[in-house]
Short mmCIF file of C-alpha atoms (C1' of nucleotides) in Angstrom, two decimals:
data_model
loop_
_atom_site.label_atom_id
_atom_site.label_comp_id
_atom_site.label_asym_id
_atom_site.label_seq_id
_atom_site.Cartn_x
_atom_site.Cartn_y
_atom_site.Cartn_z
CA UNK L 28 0.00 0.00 0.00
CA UNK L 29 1.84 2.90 -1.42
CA UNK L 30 1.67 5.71 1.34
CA UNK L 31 3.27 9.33 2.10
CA UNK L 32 3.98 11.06 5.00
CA UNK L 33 2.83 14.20 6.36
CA UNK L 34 6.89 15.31 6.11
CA UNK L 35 7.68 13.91 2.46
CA UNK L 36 4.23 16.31 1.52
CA UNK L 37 4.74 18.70 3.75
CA UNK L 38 8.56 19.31 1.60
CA UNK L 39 6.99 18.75 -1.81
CA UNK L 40 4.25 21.88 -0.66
CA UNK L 41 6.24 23.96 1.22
CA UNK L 42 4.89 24.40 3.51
CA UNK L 43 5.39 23.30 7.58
CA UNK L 44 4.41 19.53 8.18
CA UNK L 45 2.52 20.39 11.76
CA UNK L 46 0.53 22.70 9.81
CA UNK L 47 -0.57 20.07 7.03
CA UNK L 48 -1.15 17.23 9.92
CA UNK L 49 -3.50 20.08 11.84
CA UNK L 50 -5.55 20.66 7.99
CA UNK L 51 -5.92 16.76 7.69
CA UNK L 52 -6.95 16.16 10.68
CA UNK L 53 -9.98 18.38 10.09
CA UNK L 54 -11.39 16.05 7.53
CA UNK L 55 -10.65 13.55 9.60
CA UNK L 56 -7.79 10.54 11.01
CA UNK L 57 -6.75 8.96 8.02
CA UNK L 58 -3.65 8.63 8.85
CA UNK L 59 -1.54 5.79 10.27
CA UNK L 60 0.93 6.44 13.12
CA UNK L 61 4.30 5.27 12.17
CA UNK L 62 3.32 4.73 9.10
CA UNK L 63 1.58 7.86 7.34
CA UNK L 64 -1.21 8.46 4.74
CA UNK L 65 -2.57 6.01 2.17
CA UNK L 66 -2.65 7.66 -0.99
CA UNK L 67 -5.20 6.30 -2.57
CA UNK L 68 -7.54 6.67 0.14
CA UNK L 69 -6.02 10.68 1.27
CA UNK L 70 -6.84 11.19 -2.58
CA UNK L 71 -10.21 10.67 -2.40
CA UNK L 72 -11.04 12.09 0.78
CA UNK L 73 -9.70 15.31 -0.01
CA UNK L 74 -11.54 14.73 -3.78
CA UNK L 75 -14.51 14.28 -2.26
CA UNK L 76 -14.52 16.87 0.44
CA UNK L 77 -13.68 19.72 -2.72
CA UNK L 78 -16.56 18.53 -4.60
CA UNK L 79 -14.62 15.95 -7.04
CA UNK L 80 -16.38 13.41 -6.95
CA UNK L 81 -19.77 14.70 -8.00
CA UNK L 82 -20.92 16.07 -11.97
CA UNK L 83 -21.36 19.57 -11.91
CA UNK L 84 -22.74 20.32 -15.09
CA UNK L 85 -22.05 24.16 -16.18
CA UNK L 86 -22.89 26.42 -18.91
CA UNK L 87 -20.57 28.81 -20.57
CA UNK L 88 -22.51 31.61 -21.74
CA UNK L 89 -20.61 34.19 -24.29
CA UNK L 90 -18.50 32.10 -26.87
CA UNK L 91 -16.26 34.41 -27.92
CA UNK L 92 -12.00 33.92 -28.22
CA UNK L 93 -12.74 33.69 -24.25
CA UNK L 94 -15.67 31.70 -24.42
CA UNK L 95 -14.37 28.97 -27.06
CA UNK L 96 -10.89 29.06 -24.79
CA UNK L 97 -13.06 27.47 -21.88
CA UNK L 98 -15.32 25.78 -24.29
CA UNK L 99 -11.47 23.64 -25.03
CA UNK L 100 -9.98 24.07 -21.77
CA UNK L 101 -9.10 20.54 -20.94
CA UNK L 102 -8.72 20.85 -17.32
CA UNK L 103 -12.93 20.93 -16.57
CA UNK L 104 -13.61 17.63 -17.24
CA UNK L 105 -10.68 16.09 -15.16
CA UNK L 106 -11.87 18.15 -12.35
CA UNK L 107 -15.71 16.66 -12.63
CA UNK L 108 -17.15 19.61 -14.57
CA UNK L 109 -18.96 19.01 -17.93
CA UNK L 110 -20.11 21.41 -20.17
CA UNK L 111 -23.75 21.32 -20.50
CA UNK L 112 -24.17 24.09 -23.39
CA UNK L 113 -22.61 26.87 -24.97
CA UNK L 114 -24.59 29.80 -25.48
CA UNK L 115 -24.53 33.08 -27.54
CA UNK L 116 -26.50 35.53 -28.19
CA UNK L 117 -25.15 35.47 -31.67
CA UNK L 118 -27.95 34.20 -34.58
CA UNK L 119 -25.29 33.28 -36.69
CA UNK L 120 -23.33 31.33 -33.77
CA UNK L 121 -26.24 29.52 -33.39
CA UNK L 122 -25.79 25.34 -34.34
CA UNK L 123 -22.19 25.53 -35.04
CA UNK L 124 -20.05 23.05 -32.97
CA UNK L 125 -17.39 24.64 -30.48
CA UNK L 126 -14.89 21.97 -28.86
CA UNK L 127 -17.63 19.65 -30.50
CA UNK L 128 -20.51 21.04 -28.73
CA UNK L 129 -23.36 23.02 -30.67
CA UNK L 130 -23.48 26.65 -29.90
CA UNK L 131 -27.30 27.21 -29.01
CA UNK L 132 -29.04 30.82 -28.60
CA UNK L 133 -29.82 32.79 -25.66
CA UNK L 134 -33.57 32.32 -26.29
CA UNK L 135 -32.41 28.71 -24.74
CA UNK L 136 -30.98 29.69 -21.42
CA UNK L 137 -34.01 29.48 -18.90
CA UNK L 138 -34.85 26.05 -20.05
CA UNK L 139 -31.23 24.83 -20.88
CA UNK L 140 -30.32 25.45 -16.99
CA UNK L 141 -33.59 23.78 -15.95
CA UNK L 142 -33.67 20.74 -18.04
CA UNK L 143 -29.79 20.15 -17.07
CA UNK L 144 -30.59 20.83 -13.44
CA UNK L 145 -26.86 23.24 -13.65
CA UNK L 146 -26.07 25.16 -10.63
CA UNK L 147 -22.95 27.06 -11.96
CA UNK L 148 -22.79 29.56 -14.86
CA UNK L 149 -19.92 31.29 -16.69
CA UNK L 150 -19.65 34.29 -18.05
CA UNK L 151 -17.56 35.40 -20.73
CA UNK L 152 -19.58 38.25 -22.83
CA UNK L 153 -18.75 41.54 -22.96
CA UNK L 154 -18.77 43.83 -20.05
CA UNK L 155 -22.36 45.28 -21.18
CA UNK L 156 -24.32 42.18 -21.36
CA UNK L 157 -22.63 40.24 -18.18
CA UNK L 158 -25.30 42.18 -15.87
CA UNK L 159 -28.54 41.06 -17.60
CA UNK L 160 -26.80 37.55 -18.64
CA UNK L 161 -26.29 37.08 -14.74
CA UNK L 162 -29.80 38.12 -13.85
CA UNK L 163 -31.11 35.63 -16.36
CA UNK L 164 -29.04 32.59 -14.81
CA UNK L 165 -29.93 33.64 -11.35
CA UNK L 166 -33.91 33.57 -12.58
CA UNK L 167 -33.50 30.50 -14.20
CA UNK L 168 -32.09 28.58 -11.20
CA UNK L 169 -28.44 29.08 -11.26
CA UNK L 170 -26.62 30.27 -8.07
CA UNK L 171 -22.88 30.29 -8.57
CA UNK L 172 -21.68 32.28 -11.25
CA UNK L 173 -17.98 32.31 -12.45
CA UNK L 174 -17.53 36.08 -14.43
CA UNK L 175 -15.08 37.18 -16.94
CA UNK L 176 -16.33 39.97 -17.92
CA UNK L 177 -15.01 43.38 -16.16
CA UNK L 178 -17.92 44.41 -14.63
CA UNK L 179 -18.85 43.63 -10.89
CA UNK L 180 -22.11 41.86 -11.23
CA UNK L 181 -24.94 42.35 -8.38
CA UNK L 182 -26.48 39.10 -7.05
CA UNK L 183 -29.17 38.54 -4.48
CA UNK L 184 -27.76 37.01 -1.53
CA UNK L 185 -27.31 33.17 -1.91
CA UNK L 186 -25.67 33.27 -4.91
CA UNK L 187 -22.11 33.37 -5.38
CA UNK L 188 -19.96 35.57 -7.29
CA UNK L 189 -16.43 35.04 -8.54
CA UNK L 190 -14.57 37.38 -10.72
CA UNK L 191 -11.76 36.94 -12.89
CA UNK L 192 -9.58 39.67 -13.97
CA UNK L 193 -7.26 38.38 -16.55
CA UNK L 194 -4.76 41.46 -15.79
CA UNK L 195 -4.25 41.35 -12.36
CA UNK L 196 -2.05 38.96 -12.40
CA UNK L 197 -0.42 40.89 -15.08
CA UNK L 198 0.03 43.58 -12.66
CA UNK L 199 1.30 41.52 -9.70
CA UNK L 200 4.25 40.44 -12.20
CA UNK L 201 4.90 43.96 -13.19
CA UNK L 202 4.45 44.96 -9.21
CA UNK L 203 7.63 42.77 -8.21
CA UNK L 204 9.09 43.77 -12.10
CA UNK L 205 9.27 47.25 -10.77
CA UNK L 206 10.33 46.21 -7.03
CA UNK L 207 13.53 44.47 -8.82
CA UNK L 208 13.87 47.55 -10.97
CA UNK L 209 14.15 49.81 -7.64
CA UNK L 210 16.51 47.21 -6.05
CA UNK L 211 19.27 47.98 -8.27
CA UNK L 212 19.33 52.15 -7.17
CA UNK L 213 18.51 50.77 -3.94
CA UNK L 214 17.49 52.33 -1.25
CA UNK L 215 16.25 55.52 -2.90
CA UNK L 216 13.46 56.55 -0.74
CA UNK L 217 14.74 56.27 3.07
CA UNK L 218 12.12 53.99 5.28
CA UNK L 219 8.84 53.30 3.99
CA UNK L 220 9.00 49.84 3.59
CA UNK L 221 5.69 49.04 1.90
CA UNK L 222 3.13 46.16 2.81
CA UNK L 223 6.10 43.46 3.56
CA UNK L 224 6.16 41.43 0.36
CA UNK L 225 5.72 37.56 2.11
CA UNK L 226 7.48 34.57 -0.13
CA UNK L 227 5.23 31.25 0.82
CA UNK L 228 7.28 29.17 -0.85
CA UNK L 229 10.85 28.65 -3.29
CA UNK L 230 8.08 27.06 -5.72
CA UNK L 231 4.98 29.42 -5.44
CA UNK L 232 3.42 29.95 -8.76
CA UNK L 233 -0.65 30.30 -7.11
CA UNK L 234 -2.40 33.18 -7.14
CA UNK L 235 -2.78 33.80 -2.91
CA UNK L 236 -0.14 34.73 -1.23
CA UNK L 237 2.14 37.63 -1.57
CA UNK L 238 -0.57 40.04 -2.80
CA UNK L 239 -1.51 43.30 -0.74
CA UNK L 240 -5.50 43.02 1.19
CA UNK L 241 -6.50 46.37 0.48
CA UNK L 242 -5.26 47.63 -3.13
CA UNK L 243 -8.42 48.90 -5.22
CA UNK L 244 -8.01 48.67 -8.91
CA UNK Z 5 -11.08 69.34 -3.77
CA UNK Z 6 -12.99 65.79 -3.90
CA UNK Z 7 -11.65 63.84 -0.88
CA UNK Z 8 -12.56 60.70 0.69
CA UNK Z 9 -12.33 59.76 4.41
CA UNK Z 10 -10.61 56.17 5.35
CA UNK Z 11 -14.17 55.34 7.07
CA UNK Z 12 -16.12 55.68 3.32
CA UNK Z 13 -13.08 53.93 1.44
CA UNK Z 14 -13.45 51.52 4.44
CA UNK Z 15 -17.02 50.81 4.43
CA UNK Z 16 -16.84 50.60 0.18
CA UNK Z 17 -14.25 47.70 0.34
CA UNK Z 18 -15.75 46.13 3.63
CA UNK Z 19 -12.49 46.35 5.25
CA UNK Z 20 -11.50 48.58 9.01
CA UNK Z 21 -11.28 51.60 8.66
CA UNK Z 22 -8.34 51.69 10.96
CA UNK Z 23 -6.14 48.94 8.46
CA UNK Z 24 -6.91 50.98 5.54
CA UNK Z 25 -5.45 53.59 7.26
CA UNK Z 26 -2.12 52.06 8.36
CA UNK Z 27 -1.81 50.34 4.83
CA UNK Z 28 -1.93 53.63 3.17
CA UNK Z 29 0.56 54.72 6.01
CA UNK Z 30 3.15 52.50 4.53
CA UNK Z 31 2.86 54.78 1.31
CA UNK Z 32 3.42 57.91 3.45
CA UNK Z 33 0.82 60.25 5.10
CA UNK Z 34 -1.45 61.22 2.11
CA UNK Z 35 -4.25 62.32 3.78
CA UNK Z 36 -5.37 65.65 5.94
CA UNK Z 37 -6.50 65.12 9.30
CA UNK Z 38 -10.04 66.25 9.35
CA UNK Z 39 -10.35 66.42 5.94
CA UNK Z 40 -9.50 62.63 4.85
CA UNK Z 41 -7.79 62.07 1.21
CA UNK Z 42 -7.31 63.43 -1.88
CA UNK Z 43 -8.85 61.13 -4.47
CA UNK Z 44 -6.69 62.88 -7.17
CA UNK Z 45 -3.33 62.63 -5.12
CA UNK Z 46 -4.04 59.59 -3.63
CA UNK Z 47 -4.90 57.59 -7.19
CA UNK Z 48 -1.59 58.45 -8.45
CA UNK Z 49 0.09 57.52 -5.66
CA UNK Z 50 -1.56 54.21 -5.40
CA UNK Z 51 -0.81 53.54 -9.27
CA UNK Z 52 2.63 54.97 -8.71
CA UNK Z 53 3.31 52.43 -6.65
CA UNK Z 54 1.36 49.61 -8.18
CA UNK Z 55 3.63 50.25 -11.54
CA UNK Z 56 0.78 52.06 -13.31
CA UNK Z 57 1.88 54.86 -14.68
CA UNK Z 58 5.05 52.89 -15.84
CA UNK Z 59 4.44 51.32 -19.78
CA UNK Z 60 4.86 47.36 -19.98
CA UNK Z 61 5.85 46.02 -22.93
CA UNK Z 62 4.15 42.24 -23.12
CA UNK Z 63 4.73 39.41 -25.57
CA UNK Z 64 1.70 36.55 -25.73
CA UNK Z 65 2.83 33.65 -27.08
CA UNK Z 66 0.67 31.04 -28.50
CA UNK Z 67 -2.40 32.56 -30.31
CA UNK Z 68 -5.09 29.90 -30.25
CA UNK Z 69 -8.49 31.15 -28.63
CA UNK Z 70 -7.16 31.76 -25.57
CA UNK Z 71 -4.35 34.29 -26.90
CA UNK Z 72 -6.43 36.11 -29.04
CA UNK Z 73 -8.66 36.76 -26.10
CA UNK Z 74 -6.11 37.98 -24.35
CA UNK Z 75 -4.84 39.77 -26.94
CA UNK Z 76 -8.81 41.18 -27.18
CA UNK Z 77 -8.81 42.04 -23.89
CA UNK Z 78 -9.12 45.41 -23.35
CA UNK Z 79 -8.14 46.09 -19.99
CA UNK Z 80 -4.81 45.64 -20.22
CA UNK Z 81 -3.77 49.09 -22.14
CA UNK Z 82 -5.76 50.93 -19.52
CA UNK Z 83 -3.32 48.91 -16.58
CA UNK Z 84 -0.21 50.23 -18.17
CA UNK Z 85 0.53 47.29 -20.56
CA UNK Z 86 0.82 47.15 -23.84
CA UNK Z 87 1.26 44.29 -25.98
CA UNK Z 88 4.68 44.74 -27.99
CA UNK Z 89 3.86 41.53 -30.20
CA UNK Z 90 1.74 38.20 -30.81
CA UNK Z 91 3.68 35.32 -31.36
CA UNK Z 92 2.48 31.71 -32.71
CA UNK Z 93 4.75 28.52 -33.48
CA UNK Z 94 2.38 27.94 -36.78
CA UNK Z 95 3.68 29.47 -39.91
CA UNK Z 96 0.00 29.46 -41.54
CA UNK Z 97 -0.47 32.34 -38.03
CA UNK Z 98 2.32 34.60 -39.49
CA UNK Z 99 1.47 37.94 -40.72
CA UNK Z 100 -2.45 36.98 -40.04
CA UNK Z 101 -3.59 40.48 -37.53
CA UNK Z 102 -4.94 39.50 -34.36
CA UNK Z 103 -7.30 42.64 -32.47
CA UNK Z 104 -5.18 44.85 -34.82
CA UNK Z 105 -1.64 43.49 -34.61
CA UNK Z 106 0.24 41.14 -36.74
CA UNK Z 107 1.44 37.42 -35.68
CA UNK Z 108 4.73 36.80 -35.75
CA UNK Z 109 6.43 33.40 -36.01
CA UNK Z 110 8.27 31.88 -32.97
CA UNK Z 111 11.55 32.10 -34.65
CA UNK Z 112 11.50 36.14 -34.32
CA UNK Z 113 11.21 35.29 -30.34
CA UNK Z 114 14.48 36.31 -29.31
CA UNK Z 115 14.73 39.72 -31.38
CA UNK Z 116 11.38 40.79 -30.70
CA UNK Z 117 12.33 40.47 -26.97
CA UNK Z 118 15.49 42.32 -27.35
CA UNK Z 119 14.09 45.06 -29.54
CA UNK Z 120 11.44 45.76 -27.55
CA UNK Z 121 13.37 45.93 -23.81
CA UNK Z 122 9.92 43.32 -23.25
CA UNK Z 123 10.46 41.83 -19.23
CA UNK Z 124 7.32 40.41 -19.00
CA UNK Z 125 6.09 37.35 -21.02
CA UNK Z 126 2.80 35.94 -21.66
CA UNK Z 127 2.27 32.02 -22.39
CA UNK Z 128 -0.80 30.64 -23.70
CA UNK Z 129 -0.06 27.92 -25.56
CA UNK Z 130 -0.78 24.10 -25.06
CA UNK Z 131 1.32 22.51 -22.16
CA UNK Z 132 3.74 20.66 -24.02
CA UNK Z 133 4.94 23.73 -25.67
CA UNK Z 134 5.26 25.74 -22.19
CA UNK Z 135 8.39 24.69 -20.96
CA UNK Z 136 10.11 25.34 -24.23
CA UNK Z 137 8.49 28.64 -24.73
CA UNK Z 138 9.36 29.42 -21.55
CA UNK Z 139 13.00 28.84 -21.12
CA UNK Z 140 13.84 30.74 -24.58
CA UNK Z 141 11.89 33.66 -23.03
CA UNK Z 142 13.89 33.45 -20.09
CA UNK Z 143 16.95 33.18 -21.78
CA UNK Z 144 15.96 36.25 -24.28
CA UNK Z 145 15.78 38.37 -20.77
CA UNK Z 146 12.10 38.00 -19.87
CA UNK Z 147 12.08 38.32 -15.86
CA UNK Z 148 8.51 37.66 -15.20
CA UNK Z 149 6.27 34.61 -16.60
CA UNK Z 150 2.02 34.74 -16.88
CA UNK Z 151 1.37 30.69 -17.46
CA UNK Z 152 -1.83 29.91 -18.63
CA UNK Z 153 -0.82 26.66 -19.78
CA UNK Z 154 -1.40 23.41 -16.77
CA UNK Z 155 2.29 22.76 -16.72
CA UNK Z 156 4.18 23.49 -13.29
CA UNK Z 157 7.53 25.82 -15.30
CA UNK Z 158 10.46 25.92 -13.34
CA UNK Z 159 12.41 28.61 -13.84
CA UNK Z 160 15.93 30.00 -12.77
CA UNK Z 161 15.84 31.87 -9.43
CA UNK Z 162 15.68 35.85 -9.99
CA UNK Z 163 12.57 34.92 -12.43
CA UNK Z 164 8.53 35.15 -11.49
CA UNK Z 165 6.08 32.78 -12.58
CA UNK Z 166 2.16 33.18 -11.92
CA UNK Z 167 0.15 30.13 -13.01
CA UNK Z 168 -3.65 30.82 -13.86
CA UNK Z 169 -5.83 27.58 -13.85
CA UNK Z 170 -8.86 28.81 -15.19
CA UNK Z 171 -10.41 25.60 -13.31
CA UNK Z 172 -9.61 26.35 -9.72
CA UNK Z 173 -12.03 29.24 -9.34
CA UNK Z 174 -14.71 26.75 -11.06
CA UNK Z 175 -13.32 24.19 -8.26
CA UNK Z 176 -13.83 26.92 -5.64
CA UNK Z 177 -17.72 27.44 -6.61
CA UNK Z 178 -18.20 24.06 -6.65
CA UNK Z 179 -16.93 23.79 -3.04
CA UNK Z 180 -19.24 26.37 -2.09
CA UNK Z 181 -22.12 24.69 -3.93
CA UNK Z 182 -21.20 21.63 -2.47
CA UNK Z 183 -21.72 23.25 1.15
CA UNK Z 184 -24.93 24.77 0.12
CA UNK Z 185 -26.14 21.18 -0.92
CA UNK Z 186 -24.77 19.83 2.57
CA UNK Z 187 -26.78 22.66 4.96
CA UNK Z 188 -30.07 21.44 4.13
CA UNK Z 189 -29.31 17.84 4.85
CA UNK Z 190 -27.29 19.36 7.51
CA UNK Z 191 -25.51 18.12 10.49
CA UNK Z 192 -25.02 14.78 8.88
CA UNK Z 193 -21.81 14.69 10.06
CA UNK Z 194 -21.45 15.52 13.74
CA UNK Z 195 -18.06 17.24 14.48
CA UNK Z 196 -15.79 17.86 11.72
CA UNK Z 197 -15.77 21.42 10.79
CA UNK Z 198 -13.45 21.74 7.65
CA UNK Z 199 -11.11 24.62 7.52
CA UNK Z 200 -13.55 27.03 8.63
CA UNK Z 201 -14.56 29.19 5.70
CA UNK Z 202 -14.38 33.16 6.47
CA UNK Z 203 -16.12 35.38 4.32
CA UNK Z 204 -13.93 38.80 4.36
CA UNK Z 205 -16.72 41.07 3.12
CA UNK Z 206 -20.26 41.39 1.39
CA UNK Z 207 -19.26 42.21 -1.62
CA UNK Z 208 -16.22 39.64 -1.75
CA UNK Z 209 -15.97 38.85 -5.81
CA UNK Z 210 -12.34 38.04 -5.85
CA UNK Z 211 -9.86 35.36 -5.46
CA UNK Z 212 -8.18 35.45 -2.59
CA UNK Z 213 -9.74 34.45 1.27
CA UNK Z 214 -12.01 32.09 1.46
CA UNK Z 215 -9.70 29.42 0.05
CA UNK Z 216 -8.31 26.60 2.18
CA UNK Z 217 -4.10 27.57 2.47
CA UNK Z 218 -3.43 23.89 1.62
CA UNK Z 219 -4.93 21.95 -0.54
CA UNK Z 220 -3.10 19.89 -3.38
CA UNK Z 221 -4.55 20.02 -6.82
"C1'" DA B 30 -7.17 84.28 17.61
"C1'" DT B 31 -9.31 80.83 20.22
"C1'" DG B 32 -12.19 76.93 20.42
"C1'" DT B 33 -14.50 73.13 18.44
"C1'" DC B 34 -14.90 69.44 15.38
"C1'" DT B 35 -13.34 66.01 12.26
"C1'" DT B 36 -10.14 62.67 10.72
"C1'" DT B 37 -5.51 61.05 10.43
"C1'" DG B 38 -1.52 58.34 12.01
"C1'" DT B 39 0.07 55.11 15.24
"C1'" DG B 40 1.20 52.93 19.93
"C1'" DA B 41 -0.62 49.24 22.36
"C1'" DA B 42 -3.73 45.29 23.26
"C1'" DC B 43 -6.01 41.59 21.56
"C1'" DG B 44 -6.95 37.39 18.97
"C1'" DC B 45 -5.97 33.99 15.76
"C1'" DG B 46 -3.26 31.07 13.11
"C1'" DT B 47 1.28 28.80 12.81
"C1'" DG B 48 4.73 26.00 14.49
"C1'" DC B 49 6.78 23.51 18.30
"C1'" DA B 50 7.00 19.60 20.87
"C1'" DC B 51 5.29 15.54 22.80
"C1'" DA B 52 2.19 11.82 24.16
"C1'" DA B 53 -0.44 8.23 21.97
"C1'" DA B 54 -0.80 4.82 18.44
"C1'" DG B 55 0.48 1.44 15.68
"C1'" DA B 56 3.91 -0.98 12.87
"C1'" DT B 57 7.97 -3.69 12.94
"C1'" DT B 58 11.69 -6.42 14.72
"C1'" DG B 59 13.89 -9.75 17.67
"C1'" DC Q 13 5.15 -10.57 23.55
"C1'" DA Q 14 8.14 -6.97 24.72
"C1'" DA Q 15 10.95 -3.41 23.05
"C1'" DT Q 16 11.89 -0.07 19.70
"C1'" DC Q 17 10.99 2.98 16.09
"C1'" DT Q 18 8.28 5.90 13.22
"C1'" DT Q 19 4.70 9.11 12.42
"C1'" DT Q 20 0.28 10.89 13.62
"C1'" DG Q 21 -2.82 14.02 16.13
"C1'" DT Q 22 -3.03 17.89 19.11
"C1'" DG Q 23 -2.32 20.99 23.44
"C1'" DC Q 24 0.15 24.96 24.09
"C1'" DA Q 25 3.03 28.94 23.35
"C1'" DC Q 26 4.69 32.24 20.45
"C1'" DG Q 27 4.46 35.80 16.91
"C1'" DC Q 28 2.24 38.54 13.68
"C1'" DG Q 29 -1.44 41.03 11.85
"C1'" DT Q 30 -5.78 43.24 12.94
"C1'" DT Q 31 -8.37 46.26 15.61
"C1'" DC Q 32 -8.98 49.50 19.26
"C1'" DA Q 33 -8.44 53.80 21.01
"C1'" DC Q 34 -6.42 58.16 21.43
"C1'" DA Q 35 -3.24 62.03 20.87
"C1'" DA Q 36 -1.86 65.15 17.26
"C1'" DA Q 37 -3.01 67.85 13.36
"C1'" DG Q 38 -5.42 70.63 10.67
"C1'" DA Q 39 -9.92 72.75 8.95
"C1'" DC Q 40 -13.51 75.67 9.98
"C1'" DA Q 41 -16.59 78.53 12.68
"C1'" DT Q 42 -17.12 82.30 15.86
#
DNA sequence: ATGTCTTTGTGAACGCGTGCACAAAGATTG
DNA sequence: CAATCTTTGTGCACGCGTTCACAAAGACAT
């Protein structure tokens, strides 16, 4: 029974071994003393408590470059997401197969969500439409909604709102871009040491971490 | 003179008033006591120090759908950046315009990055290509990597890599779906209390908080 | 000018999460 | 079966960031 220990994946994280023992422990012992974790069986518990192990059908409304990017994205359907439709508001879109799937018209929606029983939309029109696309999910049953567009969408409460801004990462990179800029003249402007920049880890590459709380765009 | 008081900037982002204060210390003193901020003086300063008002020369590389939405996008000019050049590793791509700018051909990598003093590199292409793309940007001089493509990089120290996995924040809703699901049926399980999930403010749309600190994909 | 009122900037206290350190548990060996 | 060894699970202490609370600063009214 192939099995890892709370050290070994503690290293390969980076992060402290106490701390990952302490997050384990809250979905339960499944650990052996003297012995460690079963992989197999860590792997699934931790699957199922994210949600893993169930279909979440979604629809991916907006099939633009954006739109048909997700439409191909490999990485839904490994993590137990399937894309129930496409839709556009686009006649001429209308019927034409995207990552094999039929683009279908936003006439559609309401009884697309209902007969697929989906619970997660995404949006990926342009900034004017998101608002009214959102509303018409939320109507229709929907009540998490993943948005693309740059707009900050209003929900009622119960529903759940995450937005993606492509560029902000962008501007994190060119953040520390300017911070090693300033390095080299160093110590140009006397104290003022700004928000302490924390390093997680040698191999962070995750959003989280490292980024100012307050900082409005 | 418009100004704005920490409490109103406070209350707007649905943070204390008296962090927003001492973050904005870190900047230097800014405001007028009694009076609260200028939103002129104090926009610039932010930016300032954010890197906005310096220009960012970007390169995407790999223009399927995903790099000609990004290419699309338009809120990248208004952050300060502004893409220098498209490049694709297909020939038939070269010369084609992509949201007004022509595609160059992979070959032109290293001169285009040279030319254009470019220190900040943008990879969309499939994940085999990644690594590759990525070490001859890092070897042309680029000094900070945007990944959209599922492959871990590694990259010499000295050189920043953000990954964007356009399926964790779709993992994240499901989570929260999942939960949703579980409340009705609740207390199924007795104790068990997962990670327990704080919600920073009302009007929360962004990554960040909210997402377990450890949790392998 | 003097007083009052508002809001900043920050020292100090509090609270929470992280990490230490160890007892308990179980595997493994003789 | 006893002894030893490894690794978990967790109580506790420490440290850091958040929040409180207030003195200092400046605007504004009288």
């Amino acid at each position: 029974m192939p099995t890892v220990s709370s050290e070994e994946l503690a290293a390969a994280a980076g992060v402290n071994s106490a701390k990952l023992r302490k997050d384990f422990s809250y979905l339960g012992s499944y650990g052996t003393r003297g012995v460690g974790y079963d992989v197999e069986y860590l792997v699934y518990q931790i699957s199922r408590e994210l949600g893993l192990t169930q279909d979440w059908p979604v629809v991916i409304v907006g099939i633009g470059n954006l739109g048909a990017a997700l439409a191909n994205y490999g990485g839904f359907a490994s993590r137990g997401f399937r894309v129930a439709a496409l839709i556009d508001a686009d006649p001429a879109m209308a019927g034409k197969p995207v990552a094999g799937i039929p683009v279908q018209h936003t006439d559609e929606l309401e009884s697309i969500i209902t007969d697929n029983g989906v619970s997660i939309g995404v949006i990926a029109t342009p900034a004017g439409a998101a608002q009214q696309v959102c509303d018409r999910l939320v109507a229709a049953g929907v009540t998490s909604i993943l948005n693309f567009a740059p707009t900050v969408l209003s929900v009622p409460d119960g529903v759940d709102v995450r937005k993606v801004d492509l560029s902000i990462e962008l501007q994190i990179l060119a953040f520390h871009e300017q911070r090693k800029a300033g390095e080299e003249a160093a110590a140009e402007s006397a104290a003022a040491p700004v928000a302490a920049t924390r390093k997680n880890s040698a191999t962070d590459q995750g959003p989280d971490g490292d980024v100012p709380a307050v900082m409005p765009a």
